[in-house]
Amino acid sequence: MAKFNRIYTQFADLPNKGKNYCNHFPYINKNPKPIDIMAHFPCEKIQYEGPSSKNPFAFKHYNPEEMVAGKSMKEHLRFAAPYWHVMRNVLADPFGGGTAQMPWDDGSDSVENALARVDVFFEFLDKMGIEYYCWHDRDIAPELNDLSASNAALDQVVAKLKQKQSETGVKLLWGTACLFAHPRYSQGAATSPDANIYAYAGAQVKKALESTKELDGLGYTFWGGREGYSTLLNTNMKRELDHLAAFLHMAVAHADKIGFDGPFYIEPKPREPSTHQYDSDSAACLNFLREYGLMDRFTLNIETNHATLAGHTMEHELTVAANAGKLGSIDANRGDTLIGWDTDQFPTDLYLTTQVMLVVLNTGGFTTGGLNFDAKRRRESHEPIDLIHAHVGGMDTFARGLKIAQAIREDGRLANFVQERYSSFDSNVGATVESGSCTFEELEAHAMAHGEPSLASGRQEMLENLINEFI
Ligand code: XUL
Ligand code: CO
């Protein structure tokens, strides 16, 4: 009852002034069923109603059990929710503080508050039908005065998450350690110039990895938030990269020791917060992993907005990873071309989700990875229900992307065009090039014998029109 009063009192401060919270949304519940006033997200479980539905609290395209190319939509898409955005993002921006209403959160660093958030998060997952989630250690539990106190707090929250996972069947897609928020990491964590800080970071990853294992996490992510530099004047890049590689090798060794056999993901991002981050894009990450003998256990977790910041398209970043057999998982969001930072918006662009799903389907789909909405609401969308709208949109847009991508694959014209475009490499001199046996003498003889070649059109506009047939 105390809890009821607390929540109800806080709701009463909101614009709808203590009425049933759903009165705030007059366009739903034409036939109102009683809604639990205790619910933190005032809507019922989101259901599939089909493309003609006008209900904002329904999926128009995401129909979890619907089969697409022999697999259900939910198996293809493997949606995950990020604990940091859903539960912890107060929606601040560089010019103003947080706006997000979180009536369940008392704002304290107590373990009790952290435990209370877990229930709210699982209510959210249940309402959305999202079966995977991701966390940083410091999203789920507070950082306290010393490492052992922080570890003990983490243990308590992990125990509750474990219980909730077993009650609901929800799975941890990946865990990670926050090695970028605390001031100690301002000059890097695994690339810090200070070995004491490096050690602290190692201890934190050790614990985060053990917690991931405890929760049967499918993977573990490294996003090198501060692993880069602000100026080369004070930086020994070679030593920093050597240290980073040693750190990742220690993570692999510890994973082997505790029996965590999931993949490690590296998440590329070029800048922000640092001027230059070592994991700047897919190609840089792959080069780093190859150079330091880390290819076996690592794959990439690719984020749309990070691709944009790197001056690439998401399709490019995914393709680079896929070509190396290293497309592990996706942080699904989008940027804004008018704002130069990581806006982490929800993916609502059909062209984008179609391109993403084309690459994913062409690689045979996710194994351990999935689509993690590393996305946040706009600062103006401060009500808890906006989290529901945001995820409904992201899931529906990806469901459409999946269906469109599969239709393009079934149609076959796009793939046939590309295959035909390279068909001169299927025989004669082209085939010897691909087999690795060709020499410059042979190329010269071929060029002499064949005269000036006639080059076919790339047909970009025709292919763009073709894609639009499906969108
Ligand atoms: C930051 C970002 C992170 C990672 C996990 O831009 O994407 O949230 O996904 O550390
Ligand atoms: Co991310």
GROMACS .gro file of C-alpha atoms and ligand atoms in nm:
model
  482
    1MET     CA    1   0.000   0.000   0.000
    2ALA     CA    2   0.288   0.230   0.079
    3LYS     CA    3   0.426   0.169  -0.267
    4PHE     CA    4   0.087   0.234  -0.423
    5ASN     CA    5   0.060   0.565  -0.242
    6ARG     CA    6   0.406   0.671  -0.344
    7ILE     CA    7   0.353   0.599  -0.710
    8TYR     CA    8   0.002   0.737  -0.718
    9THR     CA    9   0.114   1.056  -0.547
   10GLN     CA   10   0.384   1.105  -0.805
   11PHE     CA   11   0.145   1.037  -1.089
   12ALA     CA   12  -0.086   1.294  -0.933
   13ASP     CA   13   0.180   1.555  -0.996
   14LEU     CA   14   0.163   1.490  -1.368
   15PRO     CA   15  -0.058   1.697  -1.598
   16ASN     CA   16  -0.350   1.454  -1.576
   17LYS     CA   17  -0.372   1.526  -1.205
   18GLY     CA   18  -0.446   1.199  -1.040
   19LYS     CA   19  -0.709   1.067  -1.277
   20ASN     CA   20  -0.677   0.722  -1.424
   21TYR     CA   21  -0.349   0.768  -1.608
   22CYS     CA   22  -0.503   0.654  -1.934
   23ASN     CA   23  -0.729   0.959  -1.952
   24HIS     CA   24  -0.418   1.125  -2.079
   25PHE     CA   25  -0.459   0.926  -2.398
   26PRO     CA   26  -0.819   0.987  -2.504
   27TYR     CA   27  -0.755   0.827  -2.841
   28ILE     CA   28  -0.724   0.483  -2.690
   29ASN     CA   29  -0.953   0.266  -2.486
   30LYS     CA   30  -1.276   0.352  -2.666
   31ASN     CA   31  -1.399   0.045  -2.482
   32PRO     CA   32  -1.203   0.084  -2.164
   33LYS     CA   33  -1.100  -0.221  -1.973
   34PRO     CA   34  -0.983  -0.145  -1.621
   35ILE     CA   35  -0.614  -0.061  -1.628
   36ASP     CA   36  -0.403  -0.138  -1.326
   37ILE     CA   37  -0.327   0.198  -1.169
   38MET     CA   38  -0.003   0.040  -1.047
   39ALA     CA   39   0.115  -0.004  -1.404
   40HIS     CA   40   0.410   0.215  -1.484
   41PHE     CA   41   0.336   0.213  -1.856
   42PRO     CA   42  -0.035   0.285  -1.888
   43CYS     CA   43  -0.123   0.058  -2.177
   44GLU     CA   44  -0.188  -0.307  -2.221
   45LYS     CA   45   0.051  -0.557  -2.379
   46ILE     CA   46   0.116  -0.449  -2.736
   47GLN     CA   47  -0.051  -0.685  -2.984
   48TYR     CA   48  -0.032  -0.724  -3.359
   49GLU     CA   49  -0.341  -0.574  -3.522
   50GLY     CA   50  -0.226  -0.554  -3.885
   51PRO     CA   51  -0.157  -0.269  -4.128
   52SER     CA   52  -0.509  -0.122  -4.116
   53SER     CA   53  -0.506  -0.066  -3.739
   54LYS     CA   54  -0.508   0.295  -3.622
   55ASN     CA   55  -0.426   0.203  -3.263
   56PRO     CA   56  -0.095   0.362  -3.163
   57PHE     CA   57  -0.058   0.086  -2.903
   58ALA     CA   58  -0.057  -0.196  -3.157
   59PHE     CA   59   0.193  -0.341  -3.401
   60LYS     CA   60   0.091  -0.290  -3.762
   61HIS     CA   61   0.371  -0.506  -3.907
   62TYR     CA   62   0.557  -0.685  -3.628
   63ASN     CA   63   0.374  -1.014  -3.589
   64PRO     CA   64   0.616  -1.216  -3.375
   65GLU     CA   65   0.511  -1.564  -3.485
   66GLU     CA   66   0.458  -1.484  -3.854
   67MET     CA   67   0.694  -1.686  -4.070
   68VAL     CA   68   0.927  -1.509  -4.310
   69ALA     CA   69   1.159  -1.730  -4.517
   70GLY     CA   70   1.122  -2.027  -4.284
   71LYS     CA   71   1.178  -1.842  -3.955
   72SER     CA   72   0.943  -1.647  -3.731
   73MET     CA   73   0.978  -1.270  -3.728
   74LYS     CA   74   1.089  -1.272  -3.368
   75GLU     CA   75   1.362  -1.524  -3.444
   76HIS     CA   76   1.487  -1.310  -3.731
   77LEU     CA   77   1.480  -0.981  -3.547
   78ARG     CA   78   1.578  -1.078  -3.191
   79PHE     CA   79   1.483  -0.740  -3.045
   80ALA     CA   80   1.663  -0.626  -2.733
   81ALA     CA   81   1.608  -0.328  -2.502
   82PRO     CA   82   1.900  -0.135  -2.351
   83TYR     CA   83   1.873  -0.089  -1.975
   84TRP     CA   84   2.061   0.240  -1.995
   85HIS     CA   85   1.817   0.417  -2.223
   86VAL     CA   86   1.496   0.261  -2.098
   87MET     CA   87   1.562   0.287  -1.725
   88ARG     CA   88   1.842   0.538  -1.674
   89ASN     CA   89   1.830   0.800  -1.946
   90VAL     CA   90   1.691   1.119  -1.796
   91LEU     CA   91   1.691   1.282  -2.141
   92ALA     CA   92   1.939   1.560  -2.074
   93ASP     CA   93   2.121   1.733  -2.358
   94PRO     CA   94   2.434   1.954  -2.360
   95PHE     CA   95   2.219   2.259  -2.280
   96GLY     CA   96   1.971   2.132  -2.027
   97GLY     CA   97   1.901   1.875  -1.762
   98GLY     CA   98   1.682   1.570  -1.768
   99THR     CA   99   1.313   1.587  -1.844
  100ALA     CA  100   1.215   1.219  -1.822
  101GLN     CA  101   0.939   1.137  -1.578
  102MET     CA  102   1.034   0.827  -1.380
  103PRO     CA  103   0.780   0.812  -1.101
  104TRP     CA  104   0.917   0.477  -0.988
  105ASP     CA  105   1.269   0.611  -0.930
  106ASP     CA  106   1.357   0.788  -0.603
  107GLY     CA  107   1.672   0.931  -0.758
  108SER     CA  108   1.899   0.774  -0.498
  109ASP     CA  109   2.202   0.549  -0.544
  110SER     CA  110   2.052   0.290  -0.315
  111VAL     CA  111   2.041  -0.078  -0.398
  112GLU     CA  112   1.670  -0.069  -0.308
  113ASN     CA  113   1.609   0.184  -0.585
  114ALA     CA  114   1.812  -0.027  -0.829
  115LEU     CA  115   1.607  -0.334  -0.737
  116ALA     CA  116   1.280  -0.145  -0.779
  117ARG     CA  117   1.382  -0.045  -1.134
  118VAL     CA  118   1.418  -0.411  -1.230
  119ASP     CA  119   1.045  -0.469  -1.186
  120VAL     CA  120   0.962  -0.166  -1.397
  121PHE     CA  121   1.201  -0.277  -1.670
  122PHE     CA  122   1.048  -0.624  -1.685
  123GLU     CA  123   0.699  -0.473  -1.700
  124PHE     CA  124   0.823  -0.275  -2.000
  125LEU     CA  125   0.972  -0.583  -2.170
  126ASP     CA  126   0.653  -0.778  -2.112
  127LYS     CA  127   0.431  -0.503  -2.255
  128MET     CA  128   0.654  -0.476  -2.562
  129GLY     CA  129   0.705  -0.851  -2.610
  130ILE     CA  130   1.083  -0.787  -2.616
  131GLU     CA  131   1.272  -1.101  -2.517
  132TYR     CA  132   1.633  -0.977  -2.489
  133TYR     CA  133   1.806  -0.695  -2.307
  134CYS     CA  134   2.152  -0.545  -2.259
  135TRP     CA  135   2.317  -0.357  -1.975
  136HIS     CA  136   2.623  -0.177  -1.848
  137ASP     CA  137   2.717  -0.275  -1.493
  138ARG     CA  138   2.653   0.080  -1.373
  139ASP     CA  139   2.306   0.099  -1.531
  140ILE     CA  140   2.172  -0.186  -1.329
  141ALA     CA  141   2.354  -0.119  -1.000
  142PRO     CA  142   2.508   0.188  -0.839
  143GLU     CA  143   2.877   0.265  -0.827
  144LEU     CA  144   2.944   0.300  -0.454
  145ASN     CA  145   3.239   0.422  -0.252
  146ASP     CA  146   3.473   0.137  -0.332
  147LEU     CA  147   3.499  -0.150  -0.572
  148SER     CA  148   3.395  -0.421  -0.329
  149ALA     CA  149   3.081  -0.226  -0.228
  150SER     CA  150   2.997  -0.170  -0.596
  151ASN     CA  151   3.053  -0.541  -0.665
  152ALA     CA  152   2.826  -0.639  -0.376
  153ALA     CA  153   2.551  -0.407  -0.506
  154LEU     CA  154   2.590  -0.559  -0.851
  155ASP     CA  155   2.554  -0.908  -0.706
  156GLN     CA  156   2.224  -0.814  -0.544
  157VAL     CA  157   2.077  -0.673  -0.862
  158VAL     CA  158   2.211  -0.959  -1.074
  159ALA     CA  159   2.038  -1.205  -0.839
  160LYS     CA  160   1.709  -1.026  -0.898
  161LEU     CA  161   1.763  -1.008  -1.274
  162LYS     CA  162   1.833  -1.381  -1.274
  163GLN     CA  163   1.509  -1.449  -1.094
  164LYS     CA  164   1.314  -1.225  -1.336
  165GLN     CA  165   1.481  -1.391  -1.636
  166SER     CA  166   1.378  -1.733  -1.515
  167GLU     CA  167   1.019  -1.620  -1.446
  168THR     CA  168   0.979  -1.460  -1.789
  169GLY     CA  169   1.217  -1.637  -2.028
  170VAL     CA  170   1.383  -1.305  -2.110
  171LYS     CA  171   1.752  -1.342  -2.204
  172LEU     CA  172   2.055  -1.121  -2.168
  173LEU     CA  173   2.182  -1.044  -2.521
  174TRP     CA  174   2.502  -0.891  -2.386
  175GLY     CA  175   2.652  -0.726  -2.084
  176THR     CA  176   2.921  -0.461  -2.071
  177ALA     CA  177   3.112  -0.248  -1.823
  178CYS     CA  178   3.076   0.128  -1.816
  179LEU     CA  179   3.438   0.239  -1.855
  180PHE     CA  180   3.362   0.594  -1.962
  181ALA     CA  181   3.131   0.776  -1.718
  182HIS     CA  182   3.337   0.792  -1.399
  183PRO     CA  183   3.595   1.078  -1.388
  184ARG     CA  184   3.877   0.825  -1.328
  185TYR     CA  185   3.829   0.714  -1.690
  186SER     CA  186   3.847   1.063  -1.838
  187GLN     CA  187   4.182   0.975  -2.002
  188GLY     CA  188   4.083   0.624  -2.099
  189ALA     CA  189   4.035   0.290  -1.925
  190ALA     CA  190   4.220   0.013  -2.107
  191THR     CA  191   4.419   0.290  -2.278
  192SER     CA  192   4.470   0.504  -1.970
  193PRO     CA  193   4.824   0.637  -1.925
  194ASP     CA  194   4.792   0.530  -1.560
  195ALA     CA  195   4.837   0.161  -1.474
  196ASN     CA  196   4.629   0.199  -1.154
  197ILE     CA  197   4.331   0.310  -1.358
  198TYR     CA  198   4.395   0.033  -1.612
  199ALA     CA  199   4.384  -0.214  -1.323
  200TYR     CA  200   4.057  -0.066  -1.194
  201ALA     CA  201   3.906  -0.105  -1.540
  202GLY     CA  202   4.026  -0.465  -1.555
  203ALA     CA  203   3.867  -0.540  -1.221
  204GLN     CA  204   3.542  -0.386  -1.340
  205VAL     CA  205   3.537  -0.591  -1.661
  206LYS     CA  206   3.622  -0.907  -1.466
  207LYS     CA  207   3.314  -0.853  -1.251
  208ALA     CA  208   3.091  -0.752  -1.543
  209LEU     CA  209   3.198  -1.063  -1.730
  210GLU     CA  210   3.124  -1.283  -1.429
  211SER     CA  211   2.783  -1.116  -1.394
  212THR     CA  212   2.714  -1.172  -1.764
  213LYS     CA  213   2.803  -1.538  -1.720
  214GLU     CA  214   2.582  -1.561  -1.410
  215LEU     CA  215   2.290  -1.436  -1.622
  216ASP     CA  216   2.368  -1.674  -1.911
  217GLY     CA  217   2.444  -1.373  -2.128
  218LEU     CA  218   2.486  -1.461  -2.493
  219GLY     CA  219   2.768  -1.213  -2.555
  220TYR     CA  220   2.982  -0.942  -2.402
  221THR     CA  221   3.043  -0.599  -2.560
  222PHE     CA  222   3.334  -0.358  -2.555
  223TRP     CA  223   3.254  -0.006  -2.662
  224GLY     CA  224   3.571   0.195  -2.612
  225GLY     CA  225   3.403   0.511  -2.492
  226ARG     CA  226   3.725   0.679  -2.387
  227GLU     CA  227   3.973   0.450  -2.562
  228GLY     CA  228   4.127   0.712  -2.785
  229TYR     CA  229   4.281   1.051  -2.744
  230SER     CA  230   4.209   1.421  -2.739
  231THR     CA  231   4.555   1.520  -2.859
  232LEU     CA  232   4.853   1.323  -2.986
  233LEU     CA  233   5.079   1.573  -2.807
  234ASN     CA  234   5.039   1.376  -2.485
  235THR     CA  235   4.968   1.032  -2.633
  236ASN     CA  236   5.180   0.728  -2.705
  237MET     CA  237   4.942   0.564  -2.947
  238LYS     CA  238   5.148   0.248  -2.988
  239ARG     CA  239   5.166   0.181  -2.613
  240GLU     CA  240   4.795   0.253  -2.571
  241LEU     CA  241   4.700   0.010  -2.847
  242ASP     CA  242   4.933  -0.256  -2.705
  243HIS     CA  243   4.770  -0.209  -2.363
  244LEU     CA  244   4.421  -0.230  -2.511
  245ALA     CA  245   4.509  -0.556  -2.687
  246ALA     CA  246   4.659  -0.699  -2.367
  247PHE     CA  247   4.337  -0.603  -2.187
  248LEU     CA  248   4.121  -0.784  -2.441
  249HIS     CA  249   4.345  -1.091  -2.428
  250MET     CA  250   4.298  -1.093  -2.048
  251ALA     CA  251   3.921  -1.075  -2.099
  252VAL     CA  252   3.935  -1.378  -2.330
  253ALA     CA  253   4.155  -1.566  -2.081
  254HIS     CA  254   3.915  -1.488  -1.797
  255ALA     CA  255   3.614  -1.588  -2.006
  256ASP     CA  256   3.782  -1.923  -2.072
  257LYS     CA  257   3.856  -1.961  -1.705
  258ILE     CA  258   3.497  -1.902  -1.590
  259GLY     CA  259   3.341  -2.093  -1.880
  260PHE     CA  260   3.189  -1.797  -2.063
  261ASP     CA  261   3.197  -1.907  -2.425
  262GLY     CA  262   2.989  -1.637  -2.593
  263PRO     CA  263   3.141  -1.394  -2.841
  264PHE     CA  264   3.301  -1.065  -2.747
  265TYR     CA  265   3.176  -0.775  -2.953
  266ILE     CA  266   3.367  -0.461  -3.038
  267GLU     CA  267   3.139  -0.166  -3.109
  268PRO     CA  268   3.297   0.079  -3.355
  269LYS     CA  269   3.255   0.455  -3.311
  270PRO     CA  270   3.488   0.719  -3.452
  271ARG     CA  271   3.473   1.002  -3.199
  272GLU     CA  272   3.264   1.148  -2.922
  273PRO     CA  273   3.360   1.161  -2.646
  274SER     CA  274   3.724   1.152  -2.758
  275THR     CA  275   3.855   1.332  -3.064
  276HIS     CA  276   3.963   1.002  -3.212
  277GLN     CA  277   3.862   0.658  -3.087
  278TYR     CA  278   4.076   0.358  -3.172
  279ASP     CA  279   3.766   0.153  -3.258
  280SER     CA  280   3.668   0.414  -3.516
  281ASP     CA  281   3.486   0.202  -3.774
  282SER     CA  282   3.441  -0.160  -3.883
  283ALA     CA  283   3.758  -0.165  -4.092
  284ALA     CA  284   3.972  -0.015  -3.814
  285CYS     CA  285   3.833  -0.265  -3.562
  286LEU     CA  286   3.899  -0.560  -3.792
  287ASN     CA  287   4.253  -0.440  -3.855
  288PHE     CA  288   4.314  -0.405  -3.480
  289LEU     CA  289   4.174  -0.751  -3.409
  290ARG     CA  290   4.386  -0.908  -3.684
  291GLU     CA  291   4.704  -0.726  -3.581
  292TYR     CA  292   4.672  -0.839  -3.222
  293GLY     CA  293   4.555  -1.197  -3.280
  294LEU     CA  294   4.204  -1.142  -3.145
  295MET     CA  295   3.996  -1.247  -3.447
  296ASP     CA  296   3.886  -1.581  -3.303
  297ARG     CA  297   3.677  -1.461  -3.011
  298PHE     CA  298   3.569  -1.117  -3.134
  299THR     CA  299   3.303  -1.004  -3.375
  300LEU     CA  300   3.148  -0.660  -3.426
  301ASN     CA  301   2.842  -0.493  -3.279
  302ILE     CA  302   2.756  -0.227  -3.531
  303GLU     CA  303   2.555   0.083  -3.446
  304THR     CA  304   2.380   0.294  -3.707
  305ASN     CA  305   2.451   0.636  -3.559
  306HIS     CA  306   2.817   0.545  -3.512
  307ALA     CA  307   2.838   0.453  -3.880
  308THR     CA  308   2.698   0.797  -3.966
  309LEU     CA  309   2.952   0.969  -3.742
  310ALA     CA  310   3.229   0.769  -3.913
  311GLY     CA  311   3.116   0.911  -4.247
  312HIS     CA  312   2.979   0.577  -4.363
  313THR     CA  313   2.637   0.435  -4.423
  314MET     CA  314   2.515   0.159  -4.192
  315GLU     CA  315   2.495  -0.065  -4.498
  316HIS     CA  316   2.867  -0.003  -4.557
  317GLU     CA  317   2.967  -0.081  -4.199
  318LEU     CA  318   2.757  -0.398  -4.193
  319THR     CA  319   2.895  -0.511  -4.528
  320VAL     CA  320   3.256  -0.459  -4.419
  321ALA     CA  321   3.188  -0.670  -4.110
  322ALA     CA  322   2.990  -0.934  -4.300
  323ASN     CA  323   3.266  -0.974  -4.561
  324ALA     CA  324   3.502  -1.071  -4.279
  325GLY     CA  325   3.242  -1.305  -4.127
  326LYS     CA  326   3.226  -1.068  -3.829
  327LEU     CA  327   2.874  -0.928  -3.829
  328GLY     CA  328   2.782  -1.022  -3.473
  329SER     CA  329   2.509  -0.790  -3.351
  330ILE     CA  330   2.346  -0.454  -3.417
  331ASP     CA  331   2.273  -0.146  -3.207
  332ALA     CA  332   1.967  -0.030  -3.394
  333ASN     CA  333   1.911   0.343  -3.400
  334ARG     CA  334   1.971   0.632  -3.638
  335GLY     CA  335   2.131   0.974  -3.637
  336ASP     CA  336   2.016   1.309  -3.763
  337THR     CA  337   2.197   1.468  -4.055
  338LEU     CA  338   2.126   1.814  -3.912
  339ILE     CA  339   2.282   1.742  -3.573
  340GLY     CA  340   2.645   1.641  -3.557
  341TRP     CA  341   2.636   1.416  -3.254
  342ASP     CA  342   2.516   1.074  -3.150
  343THR     CA  343   2.144   1.150  -3.124
  344ASP     CA  344   2.052   0.782  -3.082
  345GLN     CA  345   1.711   0.821  -3.240
  346PHE     CA  346   1.471   0.536  -3.295
  347PRO     CA  347   1.497   0.371  -3.636
  348THR     CA  348   1.189   0.480  -3.829
  349ASP     CA  349   1.338   0.497  -4.178
  350LEU     CA  350   1.220   0.212  -4.401
  351TYR     CA  351   1.510   0.241  -4.645
  352LEU     CA  352   1.751   0.204  -4.357
  353THR     CA  353   1.584  -0.098  -4.201
  354THR     CA  354   1.545  -0.259  -4.543
  355GLN     CA  355   1.918  -0.218  -4.614
  356VAL     CA  356   2.007  -0.351  -4.270
  357MET     CA  357   1.785  -0.655  -4.307
  358LEU     CA  358   1.913  -0.723  -4.660
  359VAL     CA  359   2.267  -0.752  -4.524
  360VAL     CA  360   2.153  -0.955  -4.224
  361LEU     CA  361   1.949  -1.198  -4.438
  362ASN     CA  362   2.228  -1.227  -4.693
  363THR     CA  363   2.466  -1.337  -4.417
  364GLY     CA  364   2.221  -1.603  -4.297
  365GLY     CA  365   2.084  -1.406  -3.999
  366PHE     CA  366   2.185  -1.354  -3.640
  367THR     CA  367   2.326  -1.634  -3.427
  368THR     CA  368   2.409  -1.495  -3.082
  369GLY     CA  369   2.340  -1.131  -3.176
  370GLY     CA  370   2.022  -0.934  -3.228
  371LEU     CA  371   1.875  -0.588  -3.277
  372ASN     CA  372   1.938  -0.386  -2.964
  373PHE     CA  373   1.755  -0.052  -2.968
  374ASP     CA  374   2.041   0.163  -2.848
  375ALA     CA  375   1.801   0.453  -2.888
  376LYS     CA  376   1.647   0.717  -2.671
  377ARG     CA  377   1.342   0.934  -2.688
  378ARG     CA  378   1.376   1.301  -2.773
  379ARG     CA  379   1.405   1.528  -2.471
  380GLU     CA  380   1.056   1.653  -2.546
  381SER     CA  381   0.910   1.300  -2.518
  382HIS     CA  382   0.938   1.283  -2.143
  383GLU     CA  383   0.644   1.064  -2.042
  384PRO     CA  384   0.695   0.693  -1.969
  385ILE     CA  385   0.441   0.604  -2.237
  386ASP     CA  386   0.672   0.761  -2.497
  387LEU     CA  387   0.904   0.464  -2.439
  388ILE     CA  388   0.624   0.242  -2.565
  389HIS     CA  389   0.556   0.457  -2.872
  390ALA     CA  390   0.927   0.467  -2.951
  391HIS     CA  391   0.974   0.091  -2.939
  392VAL     CA  392   0.649   0.016  -3.123
  393GLY     CA  393   0.783   0.233  -3.406
  394GLY     CA  394   1.127   0.078  -3.409
  395MET     CA  395   0.992  -0.276  -3.405
  396ASP     CA  396   0.735  -0.211  -3.676
  397THR     CA  397   0.992  -0.039  -3.897
  398PHE     CA  398   1.228  -0.335  -3.864
  399ALA     CA  399   0.945  -0.580  -3.928
  400ARG     CA  400   0.867  -0.398  -4.252
  401GLY     CA  401   1.237  -0.385  -4.336
  402LEU     CA  402   1.254  -0.761  -4.288
  403LYS     CA  403   0.952  -0.829  -4.509
  404ILE     CA  404   1.069  -0.589  -4.779
  405ALA     CA  405   1.424  -0.728  -4.775
  406GLN     CA  406   1.292  -1.081  -4.807
  407ALA     CA  407   1.063  -0.976  -5.094
  408ILE     CA  408   1.363  -0.822  -5.273
  409ARG     CA  409   1.556  -1.145  -5.222
  410GLU     CA  410   1.271  -1.360  -5.348
  411ASP     CA  411   1.225  -1.136  -5.651
  412GLY     CA  412   1.591  -1.196  -5.733
  413ARG     CA  413   1.642  -0.911  -5.982
  414LEU     CA  414   1.877  -0.716  -5.756
  415ALA     CA  415   2.102  -1.012  -5.678
  416ASN     CA  416   2.093  -1.124  -6.042
  417PHE     CA  417   2.198  -0.780  -6.158
  418VAL     CA  418   2.499  -0.779  -5.926
  419GLN     CA  419   2.595  -1.133  -6.021
  420GLU     CA  420   2.571  -1.051  -6.389
  421ARG     CA  421   2.777  -0.733  -6.339
  422TYR     CA  422   3.076  -0.942  -6.231
  423SER     CA  423   3.015  -1.237  -6.462
  424SER     CA  424   3.329  -1.165  -6.669
  425PHE     CA  425   3.521  -1.294  -6.366
  426ASP     CA  426   3.341  -1.630  -6.386
  427SER     CA  427   3.548  -1.759  -6.680
  428ASN     CA  428   3.858  -1.695  -6.892
  429VAL     CA  429   4.100  -1.433  -6.763
  430GLY     CA  430   3.862  -1.320  -6.483
  431ALA     CA  431   3.848  -1.671  -6.339
  432THR     CA  432   4.228  -1.696  -6.334
  433VAL     CA  433   4.237  -1.364  -6.143
  434GLU     CA  434   3.995  -1.498  -5.883
  435SER     CA  435   4.186  -1.823  -5.849
  436GLY     CA  436   4.500  -1.624  -5.771
  437SER     CA  437   4.700  -1.773  -6.058
  438CYS     CA  438   4.695  -1.481  -6.301
  439THR     CA  439   5.002  -1.275  -6.392
  440PHE     CA  440   5.052  -0.929  -6.540
  441GLU     CA  441   5.182  -1.099  -6.858
  442GLU     CA  442   4.849  -1.278  -6.900
  443LEU     CA  443   4.656  -0.956  -6.839
  444GLU     CA  444   4.872  -0.784  -7.099
  445ALA     CA  445   4.817  -1.061  -7.353
  446HIS     CA  446   4.443  -1.046  -7.288
  447ALA     CA  447   4.431  -0.668  -7.323
  448MET     CA  448   4.632  -0.681  -7.648
  449ALA     CA  449   4.403  -0.947  -7.794
  450HIS     CA  450   4.074  -0.783  -7.696
  451GLY     CA  451   4.128  -0.415  -7.777
  452GLU     CA  452   3.932  -0.138  -7.603
  453PRO     CA  453   3.675  -0.299  -7.367
  454SER     CA  454   3.311  -0.184  -7.368
  455LEU     CA  455   3.186  -0.117  -7.017
  456ALA     CA  456   2.820  -0.178  -6.919
  457SER     CA  457   2.619   0.083  -6.725
  458GLY     CA  458   2.607   0.054  -6.345
  459ARG     CA  459   2.230   0.127  -6.363
  460GLN     CA  460   2.216   0.291  -6.021
  461GLU     CA  461   1.891   0.478  -6.095
  462MET     CA  462   1.724   0.166  -6.231
  463LEU     CA  463   1.819  -0.023  -5.914
  464GLU     CA  464   1.696   0.260  -5.690
  465ASN     CA  465   1.364   0.243  -5.876
  466LEU     CA  466   1.362  -0.132  -5.823
  467ILE     CA  467   1.402  -0.091  -5.445
  468ASN     CA  468   1.120   0.163  -5.444
  469GLU     CA  469   0.892  -0.095  -5.605
  470PHE     CA  470   0.910  -0.284  -5.277
  471ILE     CA  471   0.904  -0.003  -5.020
  472XUL     C1  472   2.757   0.478  -2.700
  472XUL     C2  473   2.703   0.344  -2.716
  472XUL     C3  474   2.705   0.256  -2.597
  472XUL     C4  475   2.737   0.114  -2.628
  472XUL     C5  476   2.757   0.027  -2.507
  472XUL     O1  477   2.750   0.558  -2.812
  472XUL     O2  478   2.656   0.308  -2.821
  472XUL     O3  479   2.585   0.268  -2.532
  472XUL     O4  480   2.637   0.056  -2.704
  472XUL     O5  481   2.855   0.076  -2.424
  473CO      CO  482   2.564   0.131  -2.881
   0.00000   0.00000   0.00000
